[in-house]
PDB file of C-alpha atoms and ligand atoms in Angstrom:
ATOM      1  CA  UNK A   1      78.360 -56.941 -17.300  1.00  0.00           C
ATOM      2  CA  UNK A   2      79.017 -57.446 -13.618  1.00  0.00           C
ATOM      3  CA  UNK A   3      82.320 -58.912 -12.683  1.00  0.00           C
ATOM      4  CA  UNK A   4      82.766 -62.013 -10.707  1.00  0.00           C
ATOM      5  CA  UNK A   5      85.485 -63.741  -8.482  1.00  0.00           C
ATOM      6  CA  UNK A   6      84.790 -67.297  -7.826  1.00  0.00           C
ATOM      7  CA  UNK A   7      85.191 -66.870  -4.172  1.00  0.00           C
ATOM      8  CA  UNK A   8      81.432 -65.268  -4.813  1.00  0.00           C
ATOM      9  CA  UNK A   9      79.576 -68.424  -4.340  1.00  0.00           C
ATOM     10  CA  UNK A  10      77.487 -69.218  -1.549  1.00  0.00           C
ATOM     11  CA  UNK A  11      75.759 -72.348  -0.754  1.00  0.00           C
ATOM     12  CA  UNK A  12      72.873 -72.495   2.013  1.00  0.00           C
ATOM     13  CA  UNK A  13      72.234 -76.271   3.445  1.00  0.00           C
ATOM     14  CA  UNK A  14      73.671 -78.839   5.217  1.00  0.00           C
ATOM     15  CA  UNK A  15      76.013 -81.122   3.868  1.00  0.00           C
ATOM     16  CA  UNK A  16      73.762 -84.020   4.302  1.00  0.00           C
ATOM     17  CA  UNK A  17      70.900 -83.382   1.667  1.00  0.00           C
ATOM     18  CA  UNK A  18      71.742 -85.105  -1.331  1.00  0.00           C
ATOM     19  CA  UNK A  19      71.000 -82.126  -3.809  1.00  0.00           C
ATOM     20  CA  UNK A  20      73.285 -79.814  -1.471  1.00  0.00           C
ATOM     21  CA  UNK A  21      75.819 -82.777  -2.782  1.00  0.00           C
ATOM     22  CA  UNK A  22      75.065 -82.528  -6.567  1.00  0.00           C
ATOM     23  CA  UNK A  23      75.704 -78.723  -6.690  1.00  0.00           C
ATOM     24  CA  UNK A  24      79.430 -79.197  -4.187  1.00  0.00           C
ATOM     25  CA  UNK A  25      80.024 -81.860  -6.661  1.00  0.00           C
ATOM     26  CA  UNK A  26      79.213 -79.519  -9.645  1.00  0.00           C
ATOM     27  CA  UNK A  27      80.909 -76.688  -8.025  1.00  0.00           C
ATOM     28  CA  UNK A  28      84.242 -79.065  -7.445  1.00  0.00           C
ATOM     29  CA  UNK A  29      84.099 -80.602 -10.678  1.00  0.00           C
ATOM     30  CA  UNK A  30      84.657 -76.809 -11.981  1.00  0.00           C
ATOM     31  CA  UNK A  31      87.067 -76.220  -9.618  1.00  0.00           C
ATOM     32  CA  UNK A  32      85.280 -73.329  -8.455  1.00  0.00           C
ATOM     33  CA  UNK A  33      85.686 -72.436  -4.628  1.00  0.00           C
ATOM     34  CA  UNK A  34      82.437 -71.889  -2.603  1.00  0.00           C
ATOM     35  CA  UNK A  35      81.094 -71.191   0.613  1.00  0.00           C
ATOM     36  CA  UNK A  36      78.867 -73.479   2.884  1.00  0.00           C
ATOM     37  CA  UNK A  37      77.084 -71.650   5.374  1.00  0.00           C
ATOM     38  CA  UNK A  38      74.890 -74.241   7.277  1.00  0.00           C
ATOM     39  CA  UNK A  39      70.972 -73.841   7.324  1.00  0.00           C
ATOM     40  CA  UNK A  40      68.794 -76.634   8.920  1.00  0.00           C
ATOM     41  CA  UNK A  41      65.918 -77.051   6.815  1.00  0.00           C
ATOM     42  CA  UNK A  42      64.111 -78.338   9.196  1.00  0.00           C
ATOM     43  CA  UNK A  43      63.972 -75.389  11.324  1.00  0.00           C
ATOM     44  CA  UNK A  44      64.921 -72.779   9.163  1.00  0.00           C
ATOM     45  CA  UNK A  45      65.925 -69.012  10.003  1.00  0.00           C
ATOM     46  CA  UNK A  46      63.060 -66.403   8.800  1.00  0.00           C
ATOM     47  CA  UNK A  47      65.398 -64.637   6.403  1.00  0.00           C
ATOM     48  CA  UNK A  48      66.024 -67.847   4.568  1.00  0.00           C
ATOM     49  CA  UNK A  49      62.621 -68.757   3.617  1.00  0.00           C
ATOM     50  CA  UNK A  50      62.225 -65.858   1.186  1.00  0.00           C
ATOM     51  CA  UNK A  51      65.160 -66.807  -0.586  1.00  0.00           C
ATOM     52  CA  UNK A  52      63.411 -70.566  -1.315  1.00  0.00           C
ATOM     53  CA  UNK A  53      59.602 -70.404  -1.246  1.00  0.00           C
ATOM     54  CA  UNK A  54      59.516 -73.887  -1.607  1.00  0.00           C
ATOM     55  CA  UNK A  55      61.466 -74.459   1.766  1.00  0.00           C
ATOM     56  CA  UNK A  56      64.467 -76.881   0.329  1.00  0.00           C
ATOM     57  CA  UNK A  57      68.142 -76.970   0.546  1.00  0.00           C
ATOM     58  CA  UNK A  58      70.005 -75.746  -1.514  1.00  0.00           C
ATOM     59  CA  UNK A  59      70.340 -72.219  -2.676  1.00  0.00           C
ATOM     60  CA  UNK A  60      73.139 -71.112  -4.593  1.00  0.00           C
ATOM     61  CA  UNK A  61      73.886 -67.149  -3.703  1.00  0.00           C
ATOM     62  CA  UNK A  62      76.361 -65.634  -6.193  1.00  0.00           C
ATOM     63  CA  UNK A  63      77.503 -62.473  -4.487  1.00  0.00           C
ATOM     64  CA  UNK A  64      78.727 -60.973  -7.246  1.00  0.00           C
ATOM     65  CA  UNK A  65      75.171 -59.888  -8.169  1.00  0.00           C
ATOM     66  CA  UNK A  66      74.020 -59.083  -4.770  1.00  0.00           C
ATOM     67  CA  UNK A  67      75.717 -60.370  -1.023  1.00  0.00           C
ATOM     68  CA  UNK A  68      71.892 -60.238   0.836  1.00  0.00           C
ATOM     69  CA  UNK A  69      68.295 -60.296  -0.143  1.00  0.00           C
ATOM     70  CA  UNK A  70      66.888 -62.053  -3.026  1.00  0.00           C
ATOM     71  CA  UNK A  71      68.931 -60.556  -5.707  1.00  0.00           C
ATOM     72  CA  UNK A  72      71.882 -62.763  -6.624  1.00  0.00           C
ATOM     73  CA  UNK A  73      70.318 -66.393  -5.088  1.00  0.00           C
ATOM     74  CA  UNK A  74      68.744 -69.010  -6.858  1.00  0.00           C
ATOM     75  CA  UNK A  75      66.477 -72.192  -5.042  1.00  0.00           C
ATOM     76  CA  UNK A  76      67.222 -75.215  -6.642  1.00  0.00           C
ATOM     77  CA  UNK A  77      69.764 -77.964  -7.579  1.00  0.00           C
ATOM     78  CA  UNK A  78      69.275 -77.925 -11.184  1.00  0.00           C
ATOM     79  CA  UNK A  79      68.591 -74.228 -11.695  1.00  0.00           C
ATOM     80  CA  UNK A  80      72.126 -73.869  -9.959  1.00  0.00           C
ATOM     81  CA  UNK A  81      73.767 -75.767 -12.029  1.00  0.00           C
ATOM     82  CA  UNK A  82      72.460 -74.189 -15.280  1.00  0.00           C
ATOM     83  CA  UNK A  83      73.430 -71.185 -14.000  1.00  0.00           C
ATOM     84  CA  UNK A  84      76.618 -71.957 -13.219  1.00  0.00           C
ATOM     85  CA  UNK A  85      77.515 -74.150 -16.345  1.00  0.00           C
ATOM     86  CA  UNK A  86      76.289 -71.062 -18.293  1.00  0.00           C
ATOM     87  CA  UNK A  87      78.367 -68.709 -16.008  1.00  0.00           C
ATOM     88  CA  UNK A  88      81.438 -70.969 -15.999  1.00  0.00           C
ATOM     89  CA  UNK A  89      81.556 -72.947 -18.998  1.00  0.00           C
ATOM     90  CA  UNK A  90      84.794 -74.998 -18.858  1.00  0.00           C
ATOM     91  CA  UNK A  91      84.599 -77.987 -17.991  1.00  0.00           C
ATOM     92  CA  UNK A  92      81.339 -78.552 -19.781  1.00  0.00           C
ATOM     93  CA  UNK A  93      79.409 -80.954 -17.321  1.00  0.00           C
ATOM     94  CA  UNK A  94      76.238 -80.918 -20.252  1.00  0.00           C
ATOM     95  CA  UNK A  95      76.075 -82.598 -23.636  1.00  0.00           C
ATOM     96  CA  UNK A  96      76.564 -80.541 -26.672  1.00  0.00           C
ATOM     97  CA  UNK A  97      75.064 -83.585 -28.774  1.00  0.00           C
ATOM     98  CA  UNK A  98      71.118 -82.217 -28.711  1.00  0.00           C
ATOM     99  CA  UNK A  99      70.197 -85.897 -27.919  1.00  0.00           C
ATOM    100  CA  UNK A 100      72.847 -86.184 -25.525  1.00  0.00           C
ATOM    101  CA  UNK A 101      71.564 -83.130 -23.888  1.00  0.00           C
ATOM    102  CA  UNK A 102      68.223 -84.013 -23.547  1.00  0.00           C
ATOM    103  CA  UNK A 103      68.998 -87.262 -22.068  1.00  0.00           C
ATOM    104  CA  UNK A 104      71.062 -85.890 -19.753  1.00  0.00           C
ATOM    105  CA  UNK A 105      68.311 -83.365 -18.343  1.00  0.00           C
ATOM    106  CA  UNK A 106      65.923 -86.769 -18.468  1.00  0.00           C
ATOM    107  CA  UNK A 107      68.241 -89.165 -16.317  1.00  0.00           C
ATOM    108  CA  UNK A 108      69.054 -85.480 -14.029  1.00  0.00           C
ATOM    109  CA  UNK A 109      65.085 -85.277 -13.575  1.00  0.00           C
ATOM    110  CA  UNK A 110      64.834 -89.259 -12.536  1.00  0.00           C
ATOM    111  CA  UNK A 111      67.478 -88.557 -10.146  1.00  0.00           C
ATOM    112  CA  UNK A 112      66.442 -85.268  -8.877  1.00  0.00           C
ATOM    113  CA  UNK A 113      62.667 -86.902  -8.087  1.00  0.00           C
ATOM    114  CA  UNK A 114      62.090 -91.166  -8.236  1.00  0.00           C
ATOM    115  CA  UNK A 115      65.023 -92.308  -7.163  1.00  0.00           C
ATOM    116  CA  UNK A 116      65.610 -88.739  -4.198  1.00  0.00           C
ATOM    117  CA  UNK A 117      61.998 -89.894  -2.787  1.00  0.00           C
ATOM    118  CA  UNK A 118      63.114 -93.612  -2.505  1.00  0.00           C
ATOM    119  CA  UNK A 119      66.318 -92.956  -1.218  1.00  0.00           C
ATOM    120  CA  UNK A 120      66.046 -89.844   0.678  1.00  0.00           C
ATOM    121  CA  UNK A 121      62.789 -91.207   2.688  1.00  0.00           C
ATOM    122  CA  UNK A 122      63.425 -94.641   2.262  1.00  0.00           C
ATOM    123  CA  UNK A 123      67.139 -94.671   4.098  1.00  0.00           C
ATOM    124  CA  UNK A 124      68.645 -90.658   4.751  1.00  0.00           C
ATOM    125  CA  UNK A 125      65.654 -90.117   6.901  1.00  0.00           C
ATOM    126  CA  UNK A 126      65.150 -93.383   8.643  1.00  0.00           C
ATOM    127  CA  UNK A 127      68.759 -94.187   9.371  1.00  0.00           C
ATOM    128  CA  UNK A 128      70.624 -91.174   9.274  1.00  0.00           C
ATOM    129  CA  UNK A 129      68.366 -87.729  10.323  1.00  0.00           C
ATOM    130  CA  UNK A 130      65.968 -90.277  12.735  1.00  0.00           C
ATOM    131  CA  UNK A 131      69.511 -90.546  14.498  1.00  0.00           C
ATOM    132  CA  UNK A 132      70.689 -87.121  14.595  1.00  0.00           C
ATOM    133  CA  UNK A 133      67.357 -86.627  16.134  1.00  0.00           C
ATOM    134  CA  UNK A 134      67.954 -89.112  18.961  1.00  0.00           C
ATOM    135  CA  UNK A 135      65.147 -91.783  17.614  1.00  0.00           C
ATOM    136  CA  UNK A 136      65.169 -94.979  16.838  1.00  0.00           C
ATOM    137  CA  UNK A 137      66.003 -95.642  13.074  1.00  0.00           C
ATOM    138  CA  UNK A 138      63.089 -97.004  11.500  1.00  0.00           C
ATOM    139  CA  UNK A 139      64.035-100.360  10.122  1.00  0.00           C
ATOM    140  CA  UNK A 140      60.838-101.328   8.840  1.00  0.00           C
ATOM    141  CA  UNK A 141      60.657 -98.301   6.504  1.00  0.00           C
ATOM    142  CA  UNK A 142      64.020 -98.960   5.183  1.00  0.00           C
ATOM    143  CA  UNK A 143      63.323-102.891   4.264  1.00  0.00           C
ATOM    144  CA  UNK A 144      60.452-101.585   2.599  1.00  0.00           C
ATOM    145  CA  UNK A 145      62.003 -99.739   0.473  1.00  0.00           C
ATOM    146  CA  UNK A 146      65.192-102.058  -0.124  1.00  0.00           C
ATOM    147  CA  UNK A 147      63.344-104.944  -1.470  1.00  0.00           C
ATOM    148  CA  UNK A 148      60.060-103.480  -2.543  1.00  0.00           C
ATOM    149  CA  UNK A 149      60.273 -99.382  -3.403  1.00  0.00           C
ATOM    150  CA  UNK A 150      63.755 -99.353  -5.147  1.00  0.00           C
ATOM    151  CA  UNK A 151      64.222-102.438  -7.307  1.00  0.00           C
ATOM    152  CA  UNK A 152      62.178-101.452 -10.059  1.00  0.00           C
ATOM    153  CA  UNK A 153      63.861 -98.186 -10.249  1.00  0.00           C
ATOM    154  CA  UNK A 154      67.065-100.054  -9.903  1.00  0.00           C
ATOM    155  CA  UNK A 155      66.004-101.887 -12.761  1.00  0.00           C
ATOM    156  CA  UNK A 156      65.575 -99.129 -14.870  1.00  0.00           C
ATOM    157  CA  UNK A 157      68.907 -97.854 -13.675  1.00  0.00           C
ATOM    158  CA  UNK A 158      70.675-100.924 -14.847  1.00  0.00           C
ATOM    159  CA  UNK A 159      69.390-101.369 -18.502  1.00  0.00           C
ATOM    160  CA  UNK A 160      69.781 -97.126 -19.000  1.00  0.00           C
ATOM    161  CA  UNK A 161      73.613 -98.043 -17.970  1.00  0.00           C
ATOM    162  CA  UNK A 162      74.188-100.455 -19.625  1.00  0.00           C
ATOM    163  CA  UNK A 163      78.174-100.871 -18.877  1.00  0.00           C
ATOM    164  CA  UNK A 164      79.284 -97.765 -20.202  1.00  0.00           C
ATOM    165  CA  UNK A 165      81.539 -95.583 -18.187  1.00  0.00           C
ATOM    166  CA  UNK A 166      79.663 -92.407 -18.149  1.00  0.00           C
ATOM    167  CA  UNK A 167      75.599 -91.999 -17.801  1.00  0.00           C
ATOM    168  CA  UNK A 168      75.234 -90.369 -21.322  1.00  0.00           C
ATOM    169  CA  UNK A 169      77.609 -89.910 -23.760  1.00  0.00           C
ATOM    170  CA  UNK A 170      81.759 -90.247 -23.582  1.00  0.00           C
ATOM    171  CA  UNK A 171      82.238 -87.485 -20.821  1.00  0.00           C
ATOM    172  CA  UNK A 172      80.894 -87.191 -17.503  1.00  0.00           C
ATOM    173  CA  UNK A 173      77.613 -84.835 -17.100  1.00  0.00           C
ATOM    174  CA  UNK A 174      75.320 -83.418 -15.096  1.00  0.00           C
ATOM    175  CA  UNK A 175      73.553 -86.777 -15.512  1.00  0.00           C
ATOM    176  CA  UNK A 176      76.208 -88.618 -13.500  1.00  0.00           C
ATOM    177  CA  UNK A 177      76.305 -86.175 -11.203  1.00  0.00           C
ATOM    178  CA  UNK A 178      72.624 -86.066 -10.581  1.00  0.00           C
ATOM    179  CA  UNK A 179      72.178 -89.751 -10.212  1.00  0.00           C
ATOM    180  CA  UNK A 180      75.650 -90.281  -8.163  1.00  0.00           C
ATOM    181  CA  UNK A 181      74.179 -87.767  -5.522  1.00  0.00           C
ATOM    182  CA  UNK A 182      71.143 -89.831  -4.903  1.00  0.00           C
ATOM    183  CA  UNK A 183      72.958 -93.474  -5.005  1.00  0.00           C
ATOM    184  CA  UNK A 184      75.441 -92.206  -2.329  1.00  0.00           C
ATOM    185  CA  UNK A 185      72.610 -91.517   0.073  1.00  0.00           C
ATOM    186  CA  UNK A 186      73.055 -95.870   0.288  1.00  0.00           C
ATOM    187  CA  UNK A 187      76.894 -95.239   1.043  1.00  0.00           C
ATOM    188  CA  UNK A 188      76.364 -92.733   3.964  1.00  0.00           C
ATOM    189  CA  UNK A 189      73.344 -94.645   5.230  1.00  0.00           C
ATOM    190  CA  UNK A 190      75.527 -97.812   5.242  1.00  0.00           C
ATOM    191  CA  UNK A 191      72.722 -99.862   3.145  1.00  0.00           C
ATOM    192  CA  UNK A 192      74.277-102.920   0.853  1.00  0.00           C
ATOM    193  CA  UNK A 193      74.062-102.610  -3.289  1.00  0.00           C
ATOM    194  CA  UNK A 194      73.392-105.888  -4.297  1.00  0.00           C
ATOM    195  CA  UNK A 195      76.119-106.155  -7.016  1.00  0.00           C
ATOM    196  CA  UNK A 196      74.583-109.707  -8.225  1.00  0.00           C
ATOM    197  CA  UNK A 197      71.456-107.848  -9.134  1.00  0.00           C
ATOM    198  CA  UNK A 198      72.458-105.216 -10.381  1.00  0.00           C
ATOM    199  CA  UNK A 199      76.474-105.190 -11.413  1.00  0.00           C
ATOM    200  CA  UNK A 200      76.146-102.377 -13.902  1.00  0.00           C
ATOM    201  CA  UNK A 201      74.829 -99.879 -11.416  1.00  0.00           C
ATOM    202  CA  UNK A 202      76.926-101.507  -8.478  1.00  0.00           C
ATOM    203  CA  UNK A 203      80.073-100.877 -10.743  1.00  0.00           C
ATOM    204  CA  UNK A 204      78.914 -97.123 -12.105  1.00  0.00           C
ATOM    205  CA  UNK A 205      78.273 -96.331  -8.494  1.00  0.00           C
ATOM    206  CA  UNK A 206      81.734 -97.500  -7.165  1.00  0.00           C
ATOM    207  CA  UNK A 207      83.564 -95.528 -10.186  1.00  0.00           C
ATOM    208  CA  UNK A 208      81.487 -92.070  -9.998  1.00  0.00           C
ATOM    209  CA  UNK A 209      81.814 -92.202  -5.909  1.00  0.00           C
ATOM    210  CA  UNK A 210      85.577 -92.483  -6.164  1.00  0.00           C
ATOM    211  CA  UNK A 211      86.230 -89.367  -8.083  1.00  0.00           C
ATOM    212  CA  UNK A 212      87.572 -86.520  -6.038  1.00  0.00           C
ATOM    213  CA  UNK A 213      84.635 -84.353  -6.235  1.00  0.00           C
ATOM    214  CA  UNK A 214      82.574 -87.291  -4.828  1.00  0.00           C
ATOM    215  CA  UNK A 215      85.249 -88.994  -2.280  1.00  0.00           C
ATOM    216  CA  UNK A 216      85.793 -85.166  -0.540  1.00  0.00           C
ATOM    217  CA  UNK A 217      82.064 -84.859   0.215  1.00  0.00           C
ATOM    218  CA  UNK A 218      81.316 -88.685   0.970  1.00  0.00           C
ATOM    219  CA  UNK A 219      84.135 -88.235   3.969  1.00  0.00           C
ATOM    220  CA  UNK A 220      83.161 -85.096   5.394  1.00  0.00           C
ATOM    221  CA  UNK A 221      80.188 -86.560   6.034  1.00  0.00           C
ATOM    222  CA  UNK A 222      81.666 -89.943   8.025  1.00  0.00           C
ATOM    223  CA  UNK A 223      80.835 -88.545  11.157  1.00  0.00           C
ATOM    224  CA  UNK A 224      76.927 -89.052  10.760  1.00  0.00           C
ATOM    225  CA  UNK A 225      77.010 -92.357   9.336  1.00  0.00           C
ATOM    226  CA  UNK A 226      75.624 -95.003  11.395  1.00  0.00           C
ATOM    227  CA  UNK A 227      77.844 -96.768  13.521  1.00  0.00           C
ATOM    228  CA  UNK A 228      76.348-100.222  12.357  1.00  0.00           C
ATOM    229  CA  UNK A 229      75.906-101.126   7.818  1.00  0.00           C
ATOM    230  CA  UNK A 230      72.143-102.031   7.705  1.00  0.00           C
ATOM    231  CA  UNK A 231      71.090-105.081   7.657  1.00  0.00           C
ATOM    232  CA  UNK A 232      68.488-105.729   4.706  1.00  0.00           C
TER     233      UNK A 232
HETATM  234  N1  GSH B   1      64.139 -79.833  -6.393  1.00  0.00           N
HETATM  235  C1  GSH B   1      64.948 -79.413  -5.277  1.00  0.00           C
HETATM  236  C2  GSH B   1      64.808 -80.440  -4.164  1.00  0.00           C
HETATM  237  C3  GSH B   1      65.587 -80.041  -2.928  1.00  0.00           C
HETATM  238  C4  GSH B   1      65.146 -80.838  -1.710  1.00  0.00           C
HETATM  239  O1  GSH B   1      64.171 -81.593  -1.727  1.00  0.00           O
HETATM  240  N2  GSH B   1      65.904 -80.674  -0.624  1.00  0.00           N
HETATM  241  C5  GSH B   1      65.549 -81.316   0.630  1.00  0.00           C
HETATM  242  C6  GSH B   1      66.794 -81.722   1.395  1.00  0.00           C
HETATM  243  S1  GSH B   1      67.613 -83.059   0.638  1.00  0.00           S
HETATM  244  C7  GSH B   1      64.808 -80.335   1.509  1.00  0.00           C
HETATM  245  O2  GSH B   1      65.150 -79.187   1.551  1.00  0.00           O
HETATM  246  N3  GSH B   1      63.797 -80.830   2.215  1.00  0.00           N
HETATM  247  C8  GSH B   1      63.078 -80.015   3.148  1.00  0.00           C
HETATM  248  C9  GSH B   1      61.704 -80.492   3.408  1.00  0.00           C
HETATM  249  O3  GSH B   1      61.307 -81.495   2.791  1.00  0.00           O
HETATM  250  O4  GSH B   1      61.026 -79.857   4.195  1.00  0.00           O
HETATM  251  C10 GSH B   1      66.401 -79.263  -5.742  1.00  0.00           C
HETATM  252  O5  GSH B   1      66.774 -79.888  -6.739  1.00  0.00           O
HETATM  253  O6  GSH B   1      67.147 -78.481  -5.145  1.00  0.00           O
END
């Protein structure tokens, strides 16, 4: 069995990408220290693109296993955090109830793809990465997506809450951290949650954001949020 320190991990990407966020969050939430070393996806360095074929942020490399090459590095949010919750299993951040678990991995998958697409092109990429490429946010794009694209999923959102505490469950999961990774996109971007609309998602947002493991990412990243909240 190889032996691991947790000073082992390695995370490629940039602080900004939302699923770069749900694995710091998972990683903190462990209270497992790791490694950022800064790649920009959008112009990538040659080595890196063999570790993710699919060219996304993040991989996970555990160096424990192997410190360069493929060996040792995983591509992708979710099969990071499998891997980790199998290779650290306290606290448990998944379900043990079957049903439980299976929801979790359901509301982890609506994060990870309906609402990232809405959010992440709908308001990261006009309002934040147009900006720390010098253009001109594109406001059209982002009302688009404020009062057409995400209110149905916002909709969903609300009546899967409910008003419990957690996503799934009694305990916060993988599930919470999943969805709380996309929602804060809005935060950073500076775009309004209409809490009359939707006060159970408003109100789950507000409570998962303020946990430490959310709060200690959210403020690193002050320094490319728009000067100005948008304006809907
Ligand atoms: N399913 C992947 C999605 C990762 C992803 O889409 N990352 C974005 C950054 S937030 C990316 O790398 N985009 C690069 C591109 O679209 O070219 C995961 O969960 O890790």
């Amino acid at each position: 069995m190889t032996s691991s320190t947790t000073t082992d991990l390695v995370v490629y990407g940039g602080p900004g990408s939302p699923f770069v966020r749900k694995v710091l969050v998972f990683l903190a939430e462990k209270s497992l220290p790791w490694t950022l070393e800064e790649v920009n996806i959008f112009d990538p360095p040659e080595w890196f693109l063999e570790l993710s074929p699919a060219k996304r942020i993040p991989v996970l490399r555990d160096r424990s296993i192997a410190g360069e090459g493929v060996a040792g590095t995983l591509a992708d949010s979710s099969a990071i955090c499998g891997y980790l919750e199998r290779k650290f299993p306290e606290p448990a951040l998944y379900p043990t109830d079957a049903y439980d678990y299976g929801r979790a991995l359901w509301l982890e998958e609506w994060a990870d793809t309906l609402l990232a697409v809405r959010i992440g092109f709908g308001f990261l990429r006009t309002l934040m990465v147009t900006r720390q490429m010098g253009q001109e946010p594109d406001l059209e794009r982002a009302r688009k997506t404020y009062h057409q694209d995400l209110p149905p999923l916002f909709d969903y959102l609300e009546s899967a809450l409910g008003d419990r505490e957690f996503a799934v469950g009694e305990a916060f999961s993988i599930a919470d951290i999943a969805l709380a990774s996309q929602l804060s996109g809005m935060r950073i971007t500076r775009v309004p949650m209409d809490t009359a609309r939707w006060p159970g998602v408003a109100r789950y947002a507000e409570r998962i954001l303020s946990r430490p493991s959310f709060a200690n990412r959210l403020e690193e990243l002050a320094p490319l949020m728009p000067d100005e909240a948008f304006v809907p």
